[in-house]
CSV table of C-alpha atoms in Angstrom, one decimal:
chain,number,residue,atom,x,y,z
O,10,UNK,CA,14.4,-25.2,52.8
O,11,UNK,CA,14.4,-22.6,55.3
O,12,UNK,CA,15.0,-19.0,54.2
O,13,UNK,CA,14.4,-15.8,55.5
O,14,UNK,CA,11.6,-14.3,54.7
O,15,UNK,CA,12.2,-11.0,54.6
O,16,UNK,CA,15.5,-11.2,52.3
O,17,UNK,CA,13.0,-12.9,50.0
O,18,UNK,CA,10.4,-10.5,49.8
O,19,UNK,CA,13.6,-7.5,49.3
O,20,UNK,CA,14.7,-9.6,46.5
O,21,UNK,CA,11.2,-9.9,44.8
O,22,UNK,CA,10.7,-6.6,45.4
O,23,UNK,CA,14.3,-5.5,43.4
O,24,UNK,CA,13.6,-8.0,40.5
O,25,UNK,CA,10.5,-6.4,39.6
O,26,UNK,CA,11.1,-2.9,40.4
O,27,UNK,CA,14.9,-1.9,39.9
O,28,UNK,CA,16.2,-1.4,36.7
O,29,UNK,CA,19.0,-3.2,34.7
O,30,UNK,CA,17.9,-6.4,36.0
O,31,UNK,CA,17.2,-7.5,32.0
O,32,UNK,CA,20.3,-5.0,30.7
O,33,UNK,CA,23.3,-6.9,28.7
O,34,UNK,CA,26.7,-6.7,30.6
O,35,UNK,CA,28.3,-3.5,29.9
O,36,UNK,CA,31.1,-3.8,27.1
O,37,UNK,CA,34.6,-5.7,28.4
O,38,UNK,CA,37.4,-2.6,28.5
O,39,UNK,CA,40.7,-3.5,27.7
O,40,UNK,CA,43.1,-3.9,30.2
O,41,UNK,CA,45.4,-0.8,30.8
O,42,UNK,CA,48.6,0.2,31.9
O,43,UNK,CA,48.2,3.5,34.5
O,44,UNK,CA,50.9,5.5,35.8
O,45,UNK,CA,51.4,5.3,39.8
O,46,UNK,CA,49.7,7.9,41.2
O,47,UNK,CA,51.8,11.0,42.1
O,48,UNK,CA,51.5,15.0,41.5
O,49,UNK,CA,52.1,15.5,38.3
O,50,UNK,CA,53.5,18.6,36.6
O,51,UNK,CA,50.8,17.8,33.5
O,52,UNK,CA,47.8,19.3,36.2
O,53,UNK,CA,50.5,22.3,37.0
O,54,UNK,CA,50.3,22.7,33.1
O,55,UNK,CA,47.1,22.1,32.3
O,56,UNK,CA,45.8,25.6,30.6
O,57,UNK,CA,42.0,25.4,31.9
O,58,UNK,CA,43.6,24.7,36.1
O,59,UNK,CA,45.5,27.6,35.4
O,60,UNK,CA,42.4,29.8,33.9
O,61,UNK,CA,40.6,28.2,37.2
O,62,UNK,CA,43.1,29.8,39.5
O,63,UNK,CA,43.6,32.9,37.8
O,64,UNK,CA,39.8,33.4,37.4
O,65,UNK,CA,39.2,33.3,40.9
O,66,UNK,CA,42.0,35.6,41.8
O,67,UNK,CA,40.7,37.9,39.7
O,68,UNK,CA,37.3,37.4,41.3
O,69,UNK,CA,38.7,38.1,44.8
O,70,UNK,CA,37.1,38.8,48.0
O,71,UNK,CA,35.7,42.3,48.0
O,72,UNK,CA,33.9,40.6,43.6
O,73,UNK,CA,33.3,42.2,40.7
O,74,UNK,CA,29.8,43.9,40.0
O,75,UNK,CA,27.6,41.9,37.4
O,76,UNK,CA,24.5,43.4,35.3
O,77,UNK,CA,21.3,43.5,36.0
O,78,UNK,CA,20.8,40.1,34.1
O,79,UNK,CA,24.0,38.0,36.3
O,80,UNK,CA,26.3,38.9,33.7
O,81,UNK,CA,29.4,40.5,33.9
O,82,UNK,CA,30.4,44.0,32.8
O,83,UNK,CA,31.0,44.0,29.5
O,84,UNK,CA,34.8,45.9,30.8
O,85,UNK,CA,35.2,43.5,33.2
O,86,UNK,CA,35.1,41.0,30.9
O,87,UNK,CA,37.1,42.3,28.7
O,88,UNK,CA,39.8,42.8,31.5
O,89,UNK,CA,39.5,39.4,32.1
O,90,UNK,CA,39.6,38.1,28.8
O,91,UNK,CA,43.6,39.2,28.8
O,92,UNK,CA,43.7,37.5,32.3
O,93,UNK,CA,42.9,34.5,31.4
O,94,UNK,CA,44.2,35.0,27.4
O,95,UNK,CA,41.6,33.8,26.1
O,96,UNK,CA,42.1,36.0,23.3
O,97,UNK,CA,38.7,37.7,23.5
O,98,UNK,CA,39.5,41.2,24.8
O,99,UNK,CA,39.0,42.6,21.7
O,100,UNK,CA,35.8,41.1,20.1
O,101,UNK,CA,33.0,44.0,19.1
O,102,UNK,CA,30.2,42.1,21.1
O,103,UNK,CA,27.5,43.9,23.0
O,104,UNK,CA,27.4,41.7,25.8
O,105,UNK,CA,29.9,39.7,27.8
O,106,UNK,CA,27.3,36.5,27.4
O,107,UNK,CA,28.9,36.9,23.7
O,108,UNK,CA,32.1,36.0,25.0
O,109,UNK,CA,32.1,32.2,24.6
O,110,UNK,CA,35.6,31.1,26.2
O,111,UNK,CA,35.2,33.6,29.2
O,112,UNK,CA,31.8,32.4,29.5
O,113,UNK,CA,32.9,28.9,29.7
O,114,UNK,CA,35.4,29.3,32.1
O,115,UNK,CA,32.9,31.2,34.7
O,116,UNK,CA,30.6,27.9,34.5
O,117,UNK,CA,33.2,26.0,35.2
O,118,UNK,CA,34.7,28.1,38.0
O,119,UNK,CA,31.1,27.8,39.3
O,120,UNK,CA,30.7,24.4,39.5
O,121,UNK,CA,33.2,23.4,42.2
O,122,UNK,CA,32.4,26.8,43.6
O,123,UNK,CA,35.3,28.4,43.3
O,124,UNK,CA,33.3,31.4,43.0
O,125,UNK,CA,29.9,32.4,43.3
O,126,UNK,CA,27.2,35.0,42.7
O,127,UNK,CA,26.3,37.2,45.8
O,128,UNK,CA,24.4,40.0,46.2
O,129,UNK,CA,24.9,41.2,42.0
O,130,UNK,CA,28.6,40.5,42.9
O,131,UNK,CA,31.0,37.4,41.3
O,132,UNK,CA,32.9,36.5,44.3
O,133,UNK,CA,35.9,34.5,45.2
O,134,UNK,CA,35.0,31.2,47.4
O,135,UNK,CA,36.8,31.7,50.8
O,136,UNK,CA,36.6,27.6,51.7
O,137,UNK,CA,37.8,26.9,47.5
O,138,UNK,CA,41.6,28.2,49.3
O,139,UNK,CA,42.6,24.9,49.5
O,140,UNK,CA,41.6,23.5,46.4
O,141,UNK,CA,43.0,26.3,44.5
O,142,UNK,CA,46.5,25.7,45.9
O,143,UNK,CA,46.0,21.8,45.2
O,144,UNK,CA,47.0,21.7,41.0
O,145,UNK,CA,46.1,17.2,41.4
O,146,UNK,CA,42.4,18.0,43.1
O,147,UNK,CA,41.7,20.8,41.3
O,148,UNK,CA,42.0,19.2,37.6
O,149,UNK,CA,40.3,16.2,38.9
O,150,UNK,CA,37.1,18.6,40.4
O,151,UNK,CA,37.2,20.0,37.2
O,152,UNK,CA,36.9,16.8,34.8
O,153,UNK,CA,33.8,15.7,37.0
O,154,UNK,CA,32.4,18.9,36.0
O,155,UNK,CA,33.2,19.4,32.5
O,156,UNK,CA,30.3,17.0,31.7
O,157,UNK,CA,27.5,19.1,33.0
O,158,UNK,CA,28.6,22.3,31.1
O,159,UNK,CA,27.4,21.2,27.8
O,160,UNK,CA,25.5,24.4,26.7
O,161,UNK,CA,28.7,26.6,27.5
O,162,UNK,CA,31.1,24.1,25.6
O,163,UNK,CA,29.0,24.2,22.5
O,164,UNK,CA,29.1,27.0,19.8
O,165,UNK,CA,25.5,29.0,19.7
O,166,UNK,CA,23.3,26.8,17.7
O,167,UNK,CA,21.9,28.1,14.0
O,168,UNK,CA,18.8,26.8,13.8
O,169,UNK,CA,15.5,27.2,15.6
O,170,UNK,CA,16.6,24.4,17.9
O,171,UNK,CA,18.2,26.1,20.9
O,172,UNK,CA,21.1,23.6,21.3
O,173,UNK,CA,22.3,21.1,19.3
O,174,UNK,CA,21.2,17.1,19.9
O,175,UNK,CA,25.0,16.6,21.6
O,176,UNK,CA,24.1,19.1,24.3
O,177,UNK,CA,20.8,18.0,25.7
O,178,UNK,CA,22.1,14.6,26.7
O,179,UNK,CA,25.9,15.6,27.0
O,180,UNK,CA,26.3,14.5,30.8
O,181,UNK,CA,26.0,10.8,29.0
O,182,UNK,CA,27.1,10.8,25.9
O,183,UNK,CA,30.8,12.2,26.7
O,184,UNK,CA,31.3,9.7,29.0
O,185,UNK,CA,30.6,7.0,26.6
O,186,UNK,CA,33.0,9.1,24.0
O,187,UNK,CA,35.6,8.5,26.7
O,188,UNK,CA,34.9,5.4,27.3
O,189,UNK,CA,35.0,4.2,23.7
O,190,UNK,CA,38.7,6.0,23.7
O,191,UNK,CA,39.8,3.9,26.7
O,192,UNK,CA,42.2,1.4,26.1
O,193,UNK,CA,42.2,2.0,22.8
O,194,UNK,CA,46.5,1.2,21.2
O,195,UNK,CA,46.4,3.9,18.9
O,196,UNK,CA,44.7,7.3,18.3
O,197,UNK,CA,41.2,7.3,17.8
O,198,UNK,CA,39.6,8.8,14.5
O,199,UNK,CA,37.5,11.5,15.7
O,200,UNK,CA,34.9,10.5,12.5
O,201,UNK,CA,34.8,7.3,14.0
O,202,UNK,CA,33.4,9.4,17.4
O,203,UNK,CA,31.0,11.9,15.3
O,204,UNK,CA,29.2,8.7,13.3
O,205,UNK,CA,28.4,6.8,16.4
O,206,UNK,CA,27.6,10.1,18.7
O,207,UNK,CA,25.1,10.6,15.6
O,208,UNK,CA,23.6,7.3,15.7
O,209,UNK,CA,23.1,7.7,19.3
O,210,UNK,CA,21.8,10.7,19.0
O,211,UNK,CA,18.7,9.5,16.7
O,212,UNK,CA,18.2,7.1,19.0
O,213,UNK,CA,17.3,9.7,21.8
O,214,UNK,CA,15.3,11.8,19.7
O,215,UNK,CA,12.6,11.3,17.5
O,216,UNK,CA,11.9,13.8,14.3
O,217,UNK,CA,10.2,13.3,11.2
O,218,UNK,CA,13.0,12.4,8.4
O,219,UNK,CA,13.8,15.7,6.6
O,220,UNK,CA,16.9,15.7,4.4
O,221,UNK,CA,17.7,19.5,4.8
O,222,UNK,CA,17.3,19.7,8.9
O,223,UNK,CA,19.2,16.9,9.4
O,224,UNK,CA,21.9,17.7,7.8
O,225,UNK,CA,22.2,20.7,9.5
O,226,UNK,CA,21.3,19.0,12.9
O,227,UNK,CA,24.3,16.7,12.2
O,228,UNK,CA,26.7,19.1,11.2
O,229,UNK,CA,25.9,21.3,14.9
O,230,UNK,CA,26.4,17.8,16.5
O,231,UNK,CA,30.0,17.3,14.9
O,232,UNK,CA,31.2,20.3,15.3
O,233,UNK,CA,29.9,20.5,19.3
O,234,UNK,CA,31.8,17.1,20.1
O,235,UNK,CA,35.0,18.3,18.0
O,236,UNK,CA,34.3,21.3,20.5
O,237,UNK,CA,34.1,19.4,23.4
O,238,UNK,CA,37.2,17.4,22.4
O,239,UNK,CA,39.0,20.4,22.1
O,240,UNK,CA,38.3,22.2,25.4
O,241,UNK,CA,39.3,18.4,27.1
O,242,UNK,CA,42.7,18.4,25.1
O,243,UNK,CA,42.9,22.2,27.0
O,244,UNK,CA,42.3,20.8,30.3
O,245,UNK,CA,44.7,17.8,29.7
O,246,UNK,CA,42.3,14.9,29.2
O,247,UNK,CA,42.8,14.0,25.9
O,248,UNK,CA,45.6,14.8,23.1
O,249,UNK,CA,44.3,16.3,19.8
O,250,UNK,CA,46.5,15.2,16.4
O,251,UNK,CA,45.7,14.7,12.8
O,252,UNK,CA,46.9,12.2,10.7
O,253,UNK,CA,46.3,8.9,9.0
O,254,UNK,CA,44.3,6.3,11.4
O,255,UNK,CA,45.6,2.9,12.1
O,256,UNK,CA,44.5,0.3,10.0
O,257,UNK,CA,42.5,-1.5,12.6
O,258,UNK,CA,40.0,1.2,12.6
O,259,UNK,CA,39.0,0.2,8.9
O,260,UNK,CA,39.7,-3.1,8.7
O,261,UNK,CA,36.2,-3.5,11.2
O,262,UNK,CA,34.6,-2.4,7.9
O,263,UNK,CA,35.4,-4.9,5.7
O,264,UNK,CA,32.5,-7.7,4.8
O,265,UNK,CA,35.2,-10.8,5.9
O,266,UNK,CA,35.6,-9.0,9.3
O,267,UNK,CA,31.9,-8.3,10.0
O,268,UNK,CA,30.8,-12.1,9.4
O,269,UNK,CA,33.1,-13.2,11.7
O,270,UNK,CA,33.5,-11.5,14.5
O,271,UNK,CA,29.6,-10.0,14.5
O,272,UNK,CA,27.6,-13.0,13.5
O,273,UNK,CA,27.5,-11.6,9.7
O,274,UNK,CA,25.5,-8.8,11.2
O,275,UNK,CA,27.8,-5.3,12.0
O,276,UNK,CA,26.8,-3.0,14.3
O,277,UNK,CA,26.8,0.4,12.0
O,278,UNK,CA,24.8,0.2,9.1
O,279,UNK,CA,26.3,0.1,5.5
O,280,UNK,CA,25.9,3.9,5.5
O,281,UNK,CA,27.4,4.3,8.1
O,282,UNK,CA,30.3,2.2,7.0
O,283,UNK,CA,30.8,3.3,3.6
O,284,UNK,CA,31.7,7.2,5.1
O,285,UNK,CA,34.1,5.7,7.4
O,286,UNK,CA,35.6,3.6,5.0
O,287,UNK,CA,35.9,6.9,2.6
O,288,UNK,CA,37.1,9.2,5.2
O,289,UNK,CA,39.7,7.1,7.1
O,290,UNK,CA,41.9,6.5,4.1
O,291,UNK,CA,42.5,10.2,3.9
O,292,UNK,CA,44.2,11.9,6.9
O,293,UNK,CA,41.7,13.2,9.7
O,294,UNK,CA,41.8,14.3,13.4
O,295,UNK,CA,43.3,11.8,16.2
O,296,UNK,CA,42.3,11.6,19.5
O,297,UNK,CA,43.7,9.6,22.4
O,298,UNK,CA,43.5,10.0,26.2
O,299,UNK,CA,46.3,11.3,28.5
O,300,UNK,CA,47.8,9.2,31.2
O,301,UNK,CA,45.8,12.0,33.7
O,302,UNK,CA,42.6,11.0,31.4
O,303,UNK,CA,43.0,7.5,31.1
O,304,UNK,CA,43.0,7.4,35.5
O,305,UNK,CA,40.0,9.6,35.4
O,306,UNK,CA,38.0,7.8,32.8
O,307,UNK,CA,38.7,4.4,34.9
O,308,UNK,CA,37.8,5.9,37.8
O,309,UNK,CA,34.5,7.4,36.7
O,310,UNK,CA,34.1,3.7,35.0
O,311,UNK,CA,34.8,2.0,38.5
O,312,UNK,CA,32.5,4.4,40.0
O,313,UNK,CA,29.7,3.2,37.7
O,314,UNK,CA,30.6,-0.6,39.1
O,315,UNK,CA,32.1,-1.7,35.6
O,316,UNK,CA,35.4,-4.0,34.9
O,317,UNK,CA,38.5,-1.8,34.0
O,318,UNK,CA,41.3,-4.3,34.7
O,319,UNK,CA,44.7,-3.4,35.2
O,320,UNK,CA,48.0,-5.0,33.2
O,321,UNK,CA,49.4,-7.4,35.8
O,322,UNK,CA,46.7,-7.1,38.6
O,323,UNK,CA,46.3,-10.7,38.7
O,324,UNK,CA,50.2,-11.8,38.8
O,325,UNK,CA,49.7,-12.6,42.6
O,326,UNK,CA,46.1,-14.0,42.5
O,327,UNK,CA,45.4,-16.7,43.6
O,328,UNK,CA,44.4,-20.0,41.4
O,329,UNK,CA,40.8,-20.1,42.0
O,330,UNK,CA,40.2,-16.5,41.9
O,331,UNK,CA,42.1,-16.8,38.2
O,332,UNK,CA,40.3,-19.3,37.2
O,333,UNK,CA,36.7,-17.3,37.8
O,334,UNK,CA,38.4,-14.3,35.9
O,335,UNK,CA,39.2,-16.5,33.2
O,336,UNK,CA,35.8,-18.1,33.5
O,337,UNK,CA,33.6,-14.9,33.9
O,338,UNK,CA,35.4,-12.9,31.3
């Protein structure tokens, strides 16, 4: 057969030295329903955009002076505190590092440079005009950026550990919080979120089993992704409620279900199970995505090179393209 030789020796080379190559397909999403794309007046409202803006108004060109250690003066940030109403103005703190929401918002305003750090000044971004006057780009630069602000999201950990397991590997373990959302008919228990985040998390790091410390560990991990929940229902992502869960979300539970739709083997352990079981027939915290989440999430998803099919994308498809849809999926 004649080949060329070269394109064989690149693909020897990728099947032994690229990963993925033995990785199970990523999990099938179910198919959505998105809004066309057009301004919308949920970005105008969306509380963190407008913190965004006003934070870097405040900043302005001439800055604000910042300590010796990068923080801000503990005046200024109190002054900016009633700016951006986070409700903080008036906290006895010694430092403006104390001042978790401010704090927040200053990484995020950092992150697609809206402002920066010059000279022991906080400075508004001259070039960040245009993006400060665009509600749409703005909120979308700032969803890419919520997941690399995990240690200002989360609440000062108690222990000796200096963050809680959720933070160290927040960049991927949001996403797959999203992802899990996605798609998803009805509100999502948030329980359902903090059992498997927990799972996951054990499975990143490895401590010696000790009844008191991880019980504490777990608690600092629910309460950092309820945390990170809440600061995405602020920025428009996701909407926060509390009530009962569907009944699809237990049903998965039951023995019947397990043997037949997971080869009598379930995923979560009976542990596991038995919580859920217990706290989903009681009323809990909901979560679903926005329409302006649901587009993000499947665009971060399509950026990633997984399947997020649209409702009625393949009306006008051809047969033998339906056919290897039907056939691959």
């Amino acid at each position: 057969m004649e080949y060329d030789p070269e394109v064989l020796d690149t693909l020897v080379q990728a099947r032994f030295t690229r990963p993925g190559l033995e990785e199970e397909r990523a999990y099938s999403q179910l198919p959505v329903a998105c809004r066309p794309r057009r301004s919308s007046p949920r970005r105008r409202r969306s509380a963190i955009v407008r913190q965004l803006v006003a934070l870097a108004d405040w900043a302005g060109a001439e800055g604000r002076p910042l300590t010796g250690t990068g923080n801000l003066r503990l005046a200024d940030a109190r002054e900016l505190a009633g700016v951006l109403g986070t409700g903080e103005q008036d906290l006895k703190v010694r430092s403006s590092a104390e001042m978790r929401k401010v704090s927040l918002l200053l990484a995020w305003a950092k992150g697609p440079r809206l402002v920066r750090v010059s000279k022991g000044r906080l400075l508004r971004v001259a070039k960040a005009a245009a993006l400060l006057r665009d509600p749409e780009a703005l909120w979308s630069r700032a969803f890419e950026v919520f997941f690399d602000l995990g240690d200002a999201v989360a609440a000062p950990a108690s222990t000796w550990m200096d963050s809680s397991m959720l933070v160290k590997d927040f960049d991927e373990l949001l996403p797959d919080v999203l992802n899990s959302v996605y798609g998803m008919s009805s509100p999502v228990p948030v329980v359902r979120l903090q059992e498997t985040v927990w799972l996951a998390c054990q499975d990143h790091f490895f401590f010696k089993p000790d009844a008191v410390k991880e019980e504490v560990w777990r608690r600092q991990t629910d309460r950092d992704l309820v945390a990170a929940l809440e600061v995405l229902s602020e920025l428009g992502a996701v909407e926060l409620s509390h009530g009962m869960a569907d009944e699809l979300y237990s049903s998965e539970y039951e023995h019947d279900i397990a043997v037949e739709h997971f080869d009598g083997e379930h995923p979560l352990p009976p542990a596991v199970r038995a919580r859920l079981l217990t706290h989903l027939a009681e009323p809990g915290a909901l979560v679903q995505l926005t329409p302006l989440g649901l587009r993000a999430v499947r665009e971060r998803m399509l950026a990633d090179g997984r399947d997020v099919p649209l409702v009625g994308e393949l009306v006008d498809a051809p047969p033998g393209e339906l056919l290897g849809v039907l056939a691959e999926r």
